[in-house]
Amino acid sequence: MTEILQWAALVVCGGVALGRLPDAARGRNRSIFGAFLLAAFAILLSIDGSYLAIDAWLGGENYANLILRFFVYGAVALVGYRTARAFDDGRAARRVAGPAGLAVLGAVAAATTVFFLLADTSGSATGLGGLSLRSSSNAQLIGLYATAGRVYPAFVAACLLPSTVRATRSRLPAAIRAGALLLSVGCAALVAAAVYPLLRANVTGAQATINFTAVLGMSLGLATIWLAGRAAARTSARPRGAAEPGREEPGRGARNAPHA
């Protein structure tokens, strides 16, 4: 099940990144293109075969896992800011990209690096599996490293969740509300990913399922909003006489659609 979710998330993120490449090349919404590209690389590094190959090239010290963490932080920061802006939530945008949000990101990045460097990480192991068994101190350090990796995504998700939930109850077009619902699922899963290990022990399989549910929810939500925005833009570009009888007034959907 986990492997299916991994590949599904990779296909979605990679596909959306490729779909947005022409816009990014023209200088439009490069931040979202960058977010999907970082997410695709992070997912690639979570898959066993590609992780082991890349980490072996890096020296077999599990630096690939550290790189994965920073790819996730970058993707989450970009998605969080752009999503807050898309739903016109200035407060959430300030929390993510303002002094408080940057302080949280800096502290988490520093903690992630310190715990990784203090731990014994020799010998490539996807997801750092088995490294915590080497000693009690190593188990503590690996646990703290993993916890630090969940804090920042959960922080950004908690900032976004009120605005995505509000959007599902709004009078926005149905496709936008569907995208907001998927984003809400993704945000809730990111928060759950941080809380669940505190409630249950030995949660490796469940944790992976929650993590990739979050990735799929966020990715599909943004992709849905993007496609809805493009469809609305095409509708608004039609000659007024070309609108079909009984359809929405041209341009109305484009004005109401957030641009993720």
PDB file of N, CA and C in Angstrom, residues 41-76:
ATOM      1  N   PHE A  41      11.167  15.404  -6.206  1.00  0.00           N
ATOM      2  CA  PHE A  41      12.500  14.930  -5.821  1.00  0.00           C
ATOM      3  C   PHE A  41      12.468  14.294  -4.430  1.00  0.00           C
ATOM      4  N   ALA A  42      11.699  14.891  -3.506  1.00  0.00           N
ATOM      5  CA  ALA A  42      11.603  14.339  -2.158  1.00  0.00           C
ATOM      6  C   ALA A  42      10.969  12.949  -2.180  1.00  0.00           C
ATOM      7  N   ILE A  43       9.931  12.791  -2.991  1.00  0.00           N
ATOM      8  CA  ILE A  43       9.277  11.483  -3.089  1.00  0.00           C
ATOM      9  C   ILE A  43      10.216  10.467  -3.718  1.00  0.00           C
ATOM     10  N   LEU A  44      10.959  10.893  -4.724  1.00  0.00           N
ATOM     11  CA  LEU A  44      11.933   9.999  -5.356  1.00  0.00           C
ATOM     12  C   LEU A  44      12.941   9.488  -4.322  1.00  0.00           C
ATOM     13  N   LEU A  45      13.328  10.360  -3.397  1.00  0.00           N
ATOM     14  CA  LEU A  45      14.285   9.971  -2.364  1.00  0.00           C
ATOM     15  C   LEU A  45      13.649   9.126  -1.261  1.00  0.00           C
ATOM     16  N   SER A  46      12.346   8.995  -1.272  1.00  0.00           N
ATOM     17  CA  SER A  46      11.687   8.140  -0.282  1.00  0.00           C
ATOM     18  C   SER A  46      11.483   6.719  -0.802  1.00  0.00           C
ATOM     19  N   ILE A  47      11.710   6.511  -2.093  1.00  0.00           N
ATOM     20  CA  ILE A  47      11.534   5.192  -2.707  1.00  0.00           C
ATOM     21  C   ILE A  47      12.831   4.409  -2.565  1.00  0.00           C
ATOM     22  N   ASP A  48      12.723   3.167  -2.139  1.00  0.00           N
ATOM     23  CA  ASP A  48      13.886   2.381  -1.725  1.00  0.00           C
ATOM     24  C   ASP A  48      14.997   2.333  -2.768  1.00  0.00           C
ATOM     25  N   GLY A  49      14.688   1.926  -3.981  1.00  0.00           N
ATOM     26  CA  GLY A  49      15.722   1.751  -4.994  1.00  0.00           C
ATOM     27  C   GLY A  49      16.453   3.030  -5.328  1.00  0.00           C
ATOM     28  N   SER A  50      15.714   4.095  -5.571  1.00  0.00           N
ATOM     29  CA  SER A  50      16.350   5.367  -5.924  1.00  0.00           C
ATOM     30  C   SER A  50      17.096   5.953  -4.726  1.00  0.00           C
ATOM     31  N   TYR A  51      16.546   5.781  -3.528  1.00  0.00           N
ATOM     32  CA  TYR A  51      17.231   6.296  -2.335  1.00  0.00           C
ATOM     33  C   TYR A  51      18.597   5.634  -2.167  1.00  0.00           C
ATOM     34  N   LEU A  52      18.634   4.306  -2.227  1.00  0.00           N
ATOM     35  CA  LEU A  52      19.888   3.587  -2.009  1.00  0.00           C
ATOM     36  C   LEU A  52      20.923   3.941  -3.073  1.00  0.00           C
ATOM     37  N   ALA A  53      20.473   4.091  -4.320  1.00  0.00           N
ATOM     38  CA  ALA A  53      21.411   4.434  -5.395  1.00  0.00           C
ATOM     39  C   ALA A  53      21.994   5.829  -5.191  1.00  0.00           C
ATOM     40  N   ILE A  54      21.125   6.796  -4.873  1.00  0.00           N
ATOM     41  CA  ILE A  54      21.588   8.177  -4.704  1.00  0.00           C
ATOM     42  C   ILE A  54      22.454   8.309  -3.456  1.00  0.00           C
ATOM     43  N   ASP A  55      22.041   7.649  -2.363  1.00  0.00           N
ATOM     44  CA  ASP A  55      22.823   7.770  -1.133  1.00  0.00           C
ATOM     45  C   ASP A  55      24.189   7.091  -1.265  1.00  0.00           C
ATOM     46  N   ALA A  56      24.238   5.991  -2.009  1.00  0.00           N
ATOM     47  CA  ALA A  56      25.534   5.349  -2.250  1.00  0.00           C
ATOM     48  C   ALA A  56      26.471   6.305  -2.987  1.00  0.00           C
ATOM     49  N   TRP A  57      25.930   7.045  -3.937  1.00  0.00           N
ATOM     50  CA  TRP A  57      26.728   8.024  -4.686  1.00  0.00           C
ATOM     51  C   TRP A  57      27.210   9.148  -3.774  1.00  0.00           C
ATOM     52  N   LEU A  58      26.413   9.463  -2.732  1.00  0.00           N
ATOM     53  CA  LEU A  58      26.764  10.534  -1.789  1.00  0.00           C
ATOM     54  C   LEU A  58      27.692  10.047  -0.675  1.00  0.00           C
ATOM     55  N   GLY A  59      28.006   8.763  -0.659  1.00  0.00           N
ATOM     56  CA  GLY A  59      28.936   8.253   0.346  1.00  0.00           C
ATOM     57  C   GLY A  59      28.369   7.257   1.326  1.00  0.00           C
ATOM     58  N   GLY A  60      27.082   6.927   1.216  1.00  0.00           N
ATOM     59  CA  GLY A  60      26.486   5.916   2.086  1.00  0.00           C
ATOM     60  C   GLY A  60      26.314   6.335   3.526  1.00  0.00           C
ATOM     61  N   GLU A  61      26.163   7.641   3.783  1.00  0.00           N
ATOM     62  CA  GLU A  61      25.989   8.153   5.146  1.00  0.00           C
ATOM     63  C   GLU A  61      24.572   8.672   5.387  1.00  0.00           C
ATOM     64  N   ASN A  62      23.659   8.346   4.498  1.00  0.00           N
ATOM     65  CA  ASN A  62      22.256   8.773   4.582  1.00  0.00           C
ATOM     66  C   ASN A  62      22.065  10.289   4.436  1.00  0.00           C
ATOM     67  N   TYR A  63      23.009  10.933   3.731  1.00  0.00           N
ATOM     68  CA  TYR A  63      22.803  12.346   3.430  1.00  0.00           C
ATOM     69  C   TYR A  63      21.585  12.553   2.525  1.00  0.00           C
ATOM     70  N   ALA A  64      21.213  11.521   1.787  1.00  0.00           N
ATOM     71  CA  ALA A  64      20.023  11.626   0.943  1.00  0.00           C
ATOM     72  C   ALA A  64      18.781  11.898   1.786  1.00  0.00           C
ATOM     73  N   ASN A  65      18.741  11.348   2.997  1.00  0.00           N
ATOM     74  CA  ASN A  65      17.589  11.597   3.870  1.00  0.00           C
ATOM     75  C   ASN A  65      17.575  13.035   4.349  1.00  0.00           C
ATOM     76  N   LEU A  66      18.742  13.590   4.656  1.00  0.00           N
ATOM     77  CA  LEU A  66      18.814  14.997   5.063  1.00  0.00           C
ATOM     78  C   LEU A  66      18.386  15.913   3.918  1.00  0.00           C
ATOM     79  N   ILE A  67      18.838  15.589   2.710  1.00  0.00           N
ATOM     80  CA  ILE A  67      18.432  16.373   1.536  1.00  0.00           C
ATOM     81  C   ILE A  67      16.927  16.289   1.336  1.00  0.00           C
ATOM     82  N   LEU A  68      16.375  15.098   1.516  1.00  0.00           N
ATOM     83  CA  LEU A  68      14.925  14.903   1.401  1.00  0.00           C
ATOM     84  C   LEU A  68      14.186  15.848   2.336  1.00  0.00           C
ATOM     85  N   ARG A  69      14.652  15.932   3.596  1.00  0.00           N
ATOM     86  CA  ARG A  69      13.994  16.808   4.572  1.00  0.00           C
ATOM     87  C   ARG A  69      13.967  18.255   4.086  1.00  0.00           C
ATOM     88  N   PHE A  70      15.068  18.733   3.544  1.00  0.00           N
ATOM     89  CA  PHE A  70      15.118  20.126   3.107  1.00  0.00           C
ATOM     90  C   PHE A  70      14.308  20.352   1.832  1.00  0.00           C
ATOM     91  N   PHE A  71      14.211  19.345   0.989  1.00  0.00           N
ATOM     92  CA  PHE A  71      13.304  19.445  -0.152  1.00  0.00           C
ATOM     93  C   PHE A  71      11.865  19.607   0.340  1.00  0.00           C
ATOM     94  N   VAL A  72      11.504  18.831   1.360  1.00  0.00           N
ATOM     95  CA  VAL A  72      10.148  18.915   1.916  1.00  0.00           C
ATOM     96  C   VAL A  72       9.908  20.301   2.513  1.00  0.00           C
ATOM     97  N   TYR A  73      10.865  20.811   3.282  1.00  0.00           N
ATOM     98  CA  TYR A  73      10.692  22.141   3.876  1.00  0.00           C
ATOM     99  C   TYR A  73      10.486  23.204   2.792  1.00  0.00           C
ATOM    100  N   GLY A  74      11.293  23.135   1.737  1.00  0.00           N
ATOM    101  CA  GLY A  74      11.155  24.113   0.663  1.00  0.00           C
ATOM    102  C   GLY A  74       9.812  24.014  -0.035  1.00  0.00           C
ATOM    103  N   ALA A  75       9.388  22.785  -0.334  1.00  0.00           N
ATOM    104  CA  ALA A  75       8.097  22.590  -1.011  1.00  0.00           C
ATOM    105  C   ALA A  75       6.951  23.079  -0.145  1.00  0.00           C
ATOM    106  N   VAL A  76       6.986  22.761   1.145  1.00  0.00           N
ATOM    107  CA  VAL A  76       5.907  23.159   2.056  1.00  0.00           C
ATOM    108  C   VAL A  76       5.856  24.677   2.198  1.00  0.00           C
TER     109      VAL A  76
END
